[in-house]
Coordinates of C-alpha atoms and ligand atoms in Angstrom, one line a residue:
M1 CA -2.4 -7.2 -20.8
K2 CA -5.0 -9.1 -18.9
S3 CA -7.8 -6.7 -17.9
S4 CA -9.5 -7.5 -14.7
T5 CA -11.6 -4.4 -14.5
K6 CA -14.9 -6.1 -15.4
S7 CA -14.5 -8.9 -12.9
S8 CA -12.9 -7.3 -9.9
S9 CA -15.3 -7.2 -6.9
I10 CA -12.9 -6.1 -4.2
L11 CA -10.5 -3.2 -4.6
A12 CA -7.7 -2.8 -2.0
L13 CA -5.5 0.2 -1.7
S14 CA -2.1 -0.7 -0.3
G15 CA 1.4 0.3 0.7
G16 CA 4.0 -2.4 1.3
I17 CA 4.3 -4.5 4.5
G18 CA 1.0 -3.8 6.4
G19 CA -1.1 -3.6 3.3
A20 CA 0.3 -6.8 1.8
K21 CA -0.5 -8.8 5.0
L22 CA -4.2 -8.0 4.6
A23 CA -4.1 -8.5 0.8
L24 CA -2.8 -12.0 1.4
G25 CA -5.6 -12.6 3.9
L26 CA -8.1 -11.5 1.3
T27 CA -6.8 -14.0 -1.2
H28 CA -7.8 -16.8 1.3
V29 CA -11.4 -15.7 1.8
M30 CA -12.5 -14.9 -1.8
R31 CA -11.7 -15.9 -5.3
S32 CA -8.3 -14.3 -5.7
E33 CA -8.9 -13.3 -9.3
K34 CA -11.7 -11.0 -8.1
L35 CA -9.2 -9.0 -6.0
M36 CA -7.5 -5.9 -7.5
I37 CA -4.8 -4.3 -5.4
V38 CA -3.7 -0.8 -6.2
G39 CA -0.1 -0.3 -5.0
N40 CA 1.6 2.9 -3.9
I41 CA 4.3 4.2 -6.2
G42 CA 5.4 7.2 -4.1
D43 CA 8.4 5.1 -2.8
D44 CA 9.6 4.3 -6.3
F45 CA 13.0 5.6 -7.3
E46 CA 16.0 5.0 -9.5
H47 CA 19.0 3.5 -7.9
Y48 CA 22.2 2.3 -9.7
G49 CA 20.2 2.9 -12.9
L50 CA 17.5 0.5 -11.9
Q51 CA 13.8 1.3 -11.5
I52 CA 12.8 0.1 -8.1
S53 CA 9.1 -0.2 -7.0
P54 CA 9.3 -1.3 -3.4
D55 CA 5.6 -1.6 -2.6
L56 CA 4.6 -3.3 -5.8
D57 CA 7.4 -5.8 -5.2
T58 CA 6.4 -6.4 -1.5
L59 CA 2.9 -7.1 -2.7
M60 CA 4.1 -9.4 -5.5
Y61 CA 6.5 -11.3 -3.2
T62 CA 3.9 -11.6 -0.4
L63 CA 1.0 -12.8 -2.5
S64 CA 3.2 -15.4 -4.3
G65 CA 4.4 -16.7 -0.9
K66 CA 8.0 -15.8 -1.7
A67 CA 8.5 -12.8 0.7
D68 CA 11.0 -12.8 3.5
S69 CA 8.4 -13.1 6.3
E70 CA 10.8 -11.9 9.0
K71 CA 11.7 -8.6 7.3
G72 CA 8.4 -8.2 5.5
W73 CA 10.2 -7.0 2.3
G74 CA 12.5 -8.7 -0.2
L75 CA 12.6 -12.4 -0.9
A76 CA 13.0 -15.4 1.4
D77 CA 16.3 -17.4 1.1
E78 CA 17.9 -14.4 -0.6
S79 CA 21.7 -14.1 -1.1
W80 CA 23.6 -10.9 -0.9
V81 CA 26.8 -11.5 -3.0
F82 CA 26.2 -8.4 -5.2
M83 CA 25.9 -6.1 -2.1
Q84 CA 29.1 -7.6 -0.6
A85 CA 31.0 -7.1 -3.9
L86 CA 29.6 -3.6 -4.1
E87 CA 30.8 -2.8 -0.6
K88 CA 34.3 -4.0 -1.4
L89 CA 34.4 -1.6 -4.4
G90 CA 33.3 1.3 -2.1
G91 CA 29.9 1.5 -3.7
D92 CA 26.7 2.8 -2.0
T93 CA 25.1 0.1 0.1
W94 CA 22.5 2.0 2.0
F95 CA 19.7 0.5 -0.1
Q96 CA 19.8 -3.3 0.1
L97 CA 19.2 -5.2 -3.1
G98 CA 19.3 -9.0 -2.8
D99 CA 20.7 -11.1 -5.7
T100 CA 17.4 -12.6 -6.8
D101 CA 15.5 -9.4 -6.2
L102 CA 17.9 -7.6 -8.6
A103 CA 16.5 -9.6 -11.5
T104 CA 13.1 -8.0 -10.9
H105 CA 14.5 -4.5 -11.0
L106 CA 16.8 -5.2 -14.0
E107 CA 14.0 -6.7 -16.1
R108 CA 11.5 -4.0 -15.0
T109 CA 14.0 -1.3 -16.0
R110 CA 14.7 -3.0 -19.4
R111 CA 11.1 -3.2 -20.3
L112 CA 10.3 0.3 -19.1
R113 CA 13.1 1.6 -21.4
E114 CA 11.6 -0.4 -24.3
G115 CA 8.3 1.6 -23.7
E116 CA 6.2 -0.9 -21.8
S117 CA 4.1 0.6 -19.0
L118 CA 4.7 -0.1 -15.3
S119 CA 1.2 -1.5 -15.2
A120 CA 1.7 -4.0 -18.0
I121 CA 5.1 -5.1 -16.6
T122 CA 3.6 -5.6 -13.1
V123 CA 0.6 -7.6 -14.4
D124 CA 3.0 -9.8 -16.4
F125 CA 5.4 -10.3 -13.4
C126 CA 2.5 -11.2 -11.2
R127 CA 1.3 -13.8 -13.8
R128 CA 4.8 -15.3 -13.9
F129 CA 4.8 -15.4 -10.0
G130 CA 1.6 -17.4 -10.2
I131 CA -0.6 -14.6 -8.6
E132 CA -4.2 -14.7 -9.6
S133 CA -5.2 -11.3 -8.2
S134 CA -4.3 -8.1 -10.1
I135 CA -1.7 -5.8 -8.6
I136 CA -1.6 -2.5 -10.4
P137 CA 0.3 0.8 -9.8
V138 CA -1.9 3.8 -9.1
S139 CA -0.3 5.4 -12.2
N140 CA 2.1 4.7 -15.0
D141 CA 3.6 8.2 -14.5
P142 CA 6.1 8.6 -11.8
V143 CA 4.7 10.6 -8.8
P144 CA 7.5 10.4 -6.2
T145 CA 6.8 11.3 -2.5
I146 CA 8.9 14.2 -1.3
V147 CA 9.4 14.5 2.5
K148 CA 9.4 18.1 3.9
T149 CA 11.7 18.7 6.8
P150 CA 12.9 21.8 8.6
E151 CA 16.2 21.4 6.8
G152 CA 14.6 21.2 3.3
D153 CA 13.0 18.6 1.1
L154 CA 14.2 14.9 1.0
A155 CA 13.6 12.3 -1.6
F156 CA 11.5 9.5 0.0
Q157 CA 14.1 6.8 0.1
D158 CA 16.7 9.3 1.4
Y159 CA 14.3 9.9 4.3
F160 CA 13.1 6.3 4.8
V161 CA 16.1 4.2 4.2
R162 CA 19.3 6.3 4.0
E163 CA 18.4 8.5 7.0
G164 CA 16.3 5.7 8.8
C165 CA 13.3 8.1 9.2
K166 CA 15.3 10.2 11.7
P167 CA 14.6 13.7 10.2
T168 CA 11.6 15.5 11.6
V169 CA 8.8 15.6 9.1
T170 CA 6.7 18.8 8.5
G171 CA 4.7 17.5 5.5
F172 CA 4.8 15.6 2.2
R173 CA 4.4 16.4 -1.5
F174 CA 3.5 14.0 -4.2
Q175 CA 5.4 15.4 -7.1
G176 CA 3.3 15.8 -10.3
A177 CA 0.2 14.1 -8.9
D178 CA -2.1 16.9 -10.3
E179 CA -0.9 16.4 -13.8
A180 CA -0.2 12.6 -13.8
E181 CA -2.8 10.2 -15.2
P182 CA -4.2 7.7 -12.7
N183 CA -4.4 4.1 -13.9
P184 CA -7.6 3.9 -16.0
E185 CA -8.2 0.4 -14.6
L186 CA -8.5 1.8 -11.2
L187 CA -11.0 4.5 -12.1
E188 CA -13.1 2.0 -14.2
T189 CA -13.1 -0.4 -11.2
L190 CA -14.3 2.3 -8.9
R191 CA -17.2 3.1 -11.2
N192 CA -18.0 -0.6 -11.9
P193 CA -21.5 -1.4 -10.5
L194 CA -20.2 -4.9 -9.7
L195 CA -17.6 -3.6 -7.3
Q196 CA -18.5 -4.9 -3.8
A197 CA -16.1 -3.0 -1.6
V198 CA -13.0 -0.8 -1.4
V199 CA -10.6 -1.7 1.3
I200 CA -8.0 0.8 2.6
C201 CA -5.4 -1.6 4.0
P202 CA -3.7 -0.9 7.3
S203 CA -0.8 0.9 5.6
N204 CA 0.8 4.2 6.6
P205 CA -1.8 6.8 5.8
F206 CA 0.7 9.6 5.0
L207 CA 3.4 7.6 3.1
S208 CA 1.4 4.7 1.5
I209 CA -2.2 5.7 1.1
D210 CA -2.0 9.5 0.6
P211 CA 0.2 9.1 -2.5
I212 CA -2.7 7.2 -4.0
L213 CA -5.3 9.7 -2.8
A214 CA -3.1 12.5 -4.2
F215 CA -4.5 11.9 -7.6
P216 CA -7.6 14.2 -7.6
A217 CA -9.6 11.9 -9.8
V218 CA -8.9 8.9 -7.5
R219 CA -10.1 10.8 -4.4
E220 CA -13.2 12.0 -6.3
A221 CA -14.0 8.5 -7.5
L222 CA -13.7 7.2 -4.0
R223 CA -16.1 9.8 -2.7
N224 CA -18.6 8.9 -5.4
C225 CA -18.1 5.2 -5.2
H226 CA -21.3 3.2 -4.8
A227 CA -19.5 0.4 -3.0
P228 CA -18.7 0.7 0.7
V229 CA -15.2 2.0 1.5
I230 CA -13.7 0.3 4.6
A231 CA -10.4 1.3 6.2
V232 CA -8.4 -0.9 8.6
S233 CA -6.4 1.0 11.3
P234 CA -2.6 0.7 11.1
I235 CA -2.5 2.1 14.6
I236 CA -3.3 -0.2 17.5
D237 CA -3.5 1.0 21.1
G238 CA -1.8 4.3 20.3
D239 CA 1.2 2.9 18.4
A240 CA 2.1 1.7 15.0
V241 CA 2.9 -2.0 14.5
K242 CA 6.0 -1.2 12.5
G243 CA 7.7 1.7 10.9
P244 CA 7.4 5.5 11.4
T245 CA 3.6 5.9 11.2
A246 CA 3.2 6.9 14.9
K247 CA 6.2 9.2 14.8
I248 CA 4.8 11.0 11.7
F249 CA 1.3 11.4 13.3
D250 CA 3.0 13.0 16.3
Q251 CA 5.4 15.2 14.3
L252 CA 2.5 16.5 12.2
G253 CA 0.6 17.4 15.3
Y254 CA -2.0 14.7 15.3
P255 CA -2.8 12.4 18.2
V256 CA -1.2 8.9 17.7
C257 CA -4.5 7.2 17.8
A258 CA -6.8 5.1 15.5
T259 CA -9.4 8.0 15.7
A260 CA -6.9 10.2 13.9
V261 CA -6.7 7.6 11.1
A262 CA -10.5 7.5 10.8
N263 CA -10.5 11.3 10.7
H264 CA -7.8 11.3 8.0
Y265 CA -10.1 9.3 5.7
R266 CA -13.5 10.6 6.9
D267 CA -14.5 12.3 3.6
F268 CA -14.8 8.9 1.8
I269 CA -15.0 6.0 4.2
D270 CA -18.2 4.3 5.3
G271 CA -16.7 1.9 7.8
F272 CA -13.6 1.6 10.0
I273 CA -12.1 -1.5 11.5
L274 CA -10.6 -0.9 14.9
D275 CA -8.5 -3.2 16.9
I276 CA -10.2 -4.9 19.8
Q277 CA -7.8 -3.1 22.1
D278 CA -9.2 0.2 21.0
S279 CA -12.9 -0.5 21.8
A280 CA -13.0 2.7 23.9
L281 CA -12.7 4.7 20.6
V282 CA -15.9 3.3 19.0
S283 CA -18.2 6.2 19.9
Q284 CA -15.7 8.9 18.8
I285 CA -15.5 7.4 15.4
N286 CA -19.3 6.7 15.2
K287 CA -19.7 10.5 15.8
M288 CA -17.9 11.1 12.5
G289 CA -20.7 9.3 10.8
I290 CA -18.5 6.2 10.3
S291 CA -19.6 2.6 11.2
V292 CA -17.1 0.7 13.3
E293 CA -16.2 -2.9 13.6
L294 CA -13.9 -4.4 16.2
A295 CA -11.5 -7.1 15.2
N296 CA -8.1 -8.5 16.1
T297 CA -6.0 -6.6 13.6
L298 CA -2.5 -7.6 14.7
M299 CA -1.7 -9.9 11.8
T300 CA 0.9 -12.2 13.5
D301 CA 0.1 -15.2 11.3
L302 CA -1.9 -16.4 8.3
N303 CA -4.9 -17.3 10.5
V304 CA -5.2 -13.7 11.8
K305 CA -4.7 -12.3 8.3
T306 CA -7.5 -14.6 7.0
E307 CA -9.8 -13.9 10.0
L308 CA -9.3 -10.1 9.6
A309 CA -9.9 -10.3 5.8
R310 CA -13.2 -12.2 6.5
S311 CA -14.2 -9.5 9.0
V312 CA -13.5 -6.9 6.4
L313 CA -15.7 -8.6 3.8
D314 CA -18.6 -9.3 6.3
F315 CA -18.5 -5.8 7.6
S316 CA -18.5 -4.3 4.0
E317 CA -21.6 -6.4 3.2
R318 CA -23.3 -4.9 6.3
C319 CA -22.2 -1.4 5.3
A320 CA -23.5 -1.9 1.8
K321 CA -27.0 -3.0 3.1
R322 CA -27.0 -0.1 5.5
N323 CA -26.2 2.3 2.6
L324 CA -29.0 0.8 0.6
S325 CA -31.6 1.2 3.4
L326 CA -30.6 4.9 3.9
Ligands
GDP401 P1 5.4 0.0 3.9 O1 5.1 0.7 2.6 O2 6.3 -1.2 3.7 O3 5.8 1.0 5.0 O4 4.1 -0.6 4.4 P2 2.6 -0.1 4.7 O5 2.5 1.4 4.7 O6 1.7 -1.0 4.0 O7 2.7 -0.6 6.2 C1 3.1 0.1 7.3 C2 2.0 0.2 8.3 O8 1.4 -1.0 8.5 C3 2.4 0.7 9.7 O9 1.6 1.9 9.9 C4 2.0 -0.4 10.6 O10 1.5 0.1 11.8 C5 1.0 -1.2 9.8 N1 1.0 -2.6 10.1 C6 2.0 -3.5 9.9 N2 1.6 -4.7 10.3 C7 0.3 -4.5 10.8 C8 -0.6 -5.5 11.4 O11 -0.4 -6.6 11.6 N3 -1.8 -4.9 11.8 C9 -2.2 -3.6 11.6 N4 -3.4 -3.2 12.0 N5 -1.3 -2.7 11.1 C10 -0.1 -3.2 10.7

């Protein structure tokens, strides 16, 4: 397995769609082999006997330029013959698996059963997809996200896809995170003196980033990291760009506001990137002891992704200098 620990200078923590957009931007403003992306595995599950890792695949498809840019997940120019045949047989079709995408899950499942780690398989898939950055799962152990609701616990994909995020959420559990082993490459990278910055992508804080932070050693390493940790808000002007982020903040009793995102990460971030529409919030976030940068964070096309990535890197350099002078 290719080890990138020694050479990674930017580490990004990411979920699927929002995180992958910024990760793609980063590959356009730095040497992509210097970028390591840690993917969320809380969404992973077994379906039809296949091991599915939705966020790792979204990252892999996006960074290789093969993603369906409309949907944000899955592959472009996908066909759905398998799903149509399954439906005719009365099978479960609530989780959509495209024909080409199926190959990823089949091959991942076969190799996991033969004893290979999820990390090694992901690194190899990325190489075959022509991706120069490293995408690694936060752990090789399964740590599934469990959604707590007034009616009881739900497996993540039952909540997210089968029930379309309709149940009211009262909290989350990351099953087994205390005992699971975080990816050693991630911990080594966080301790590496050559690391220049950690970027918390604009992903869902509860569903995409918290499952990574749930590993006590990861959170601890982030708190002790010498490099600046910069988060980009997934909430713009009091709403999420996509998905249930805003609804979850509200249901858990937090204001739907970028300030609440900064507050969520305040024990380990040095800097926070706010959308230009949220300039009124700068002083509130500064009061938490967090530096703030304003940028256009609505990544509607590759130019904005690239510009935002450049702002993240410039801002992280300024935060690093500021940390040194303190
Ligand atoms: P998922 O795992 O596929 O749900 O993906 P993520 O957790 O990575 O992304 C979902 C989050 O990304 C939501 O909270 C969105 O508000 C956020 N998001 C999506 N696109 C953008 C964007 O262009 N800009 C910003 N700032 N946030 C975005």
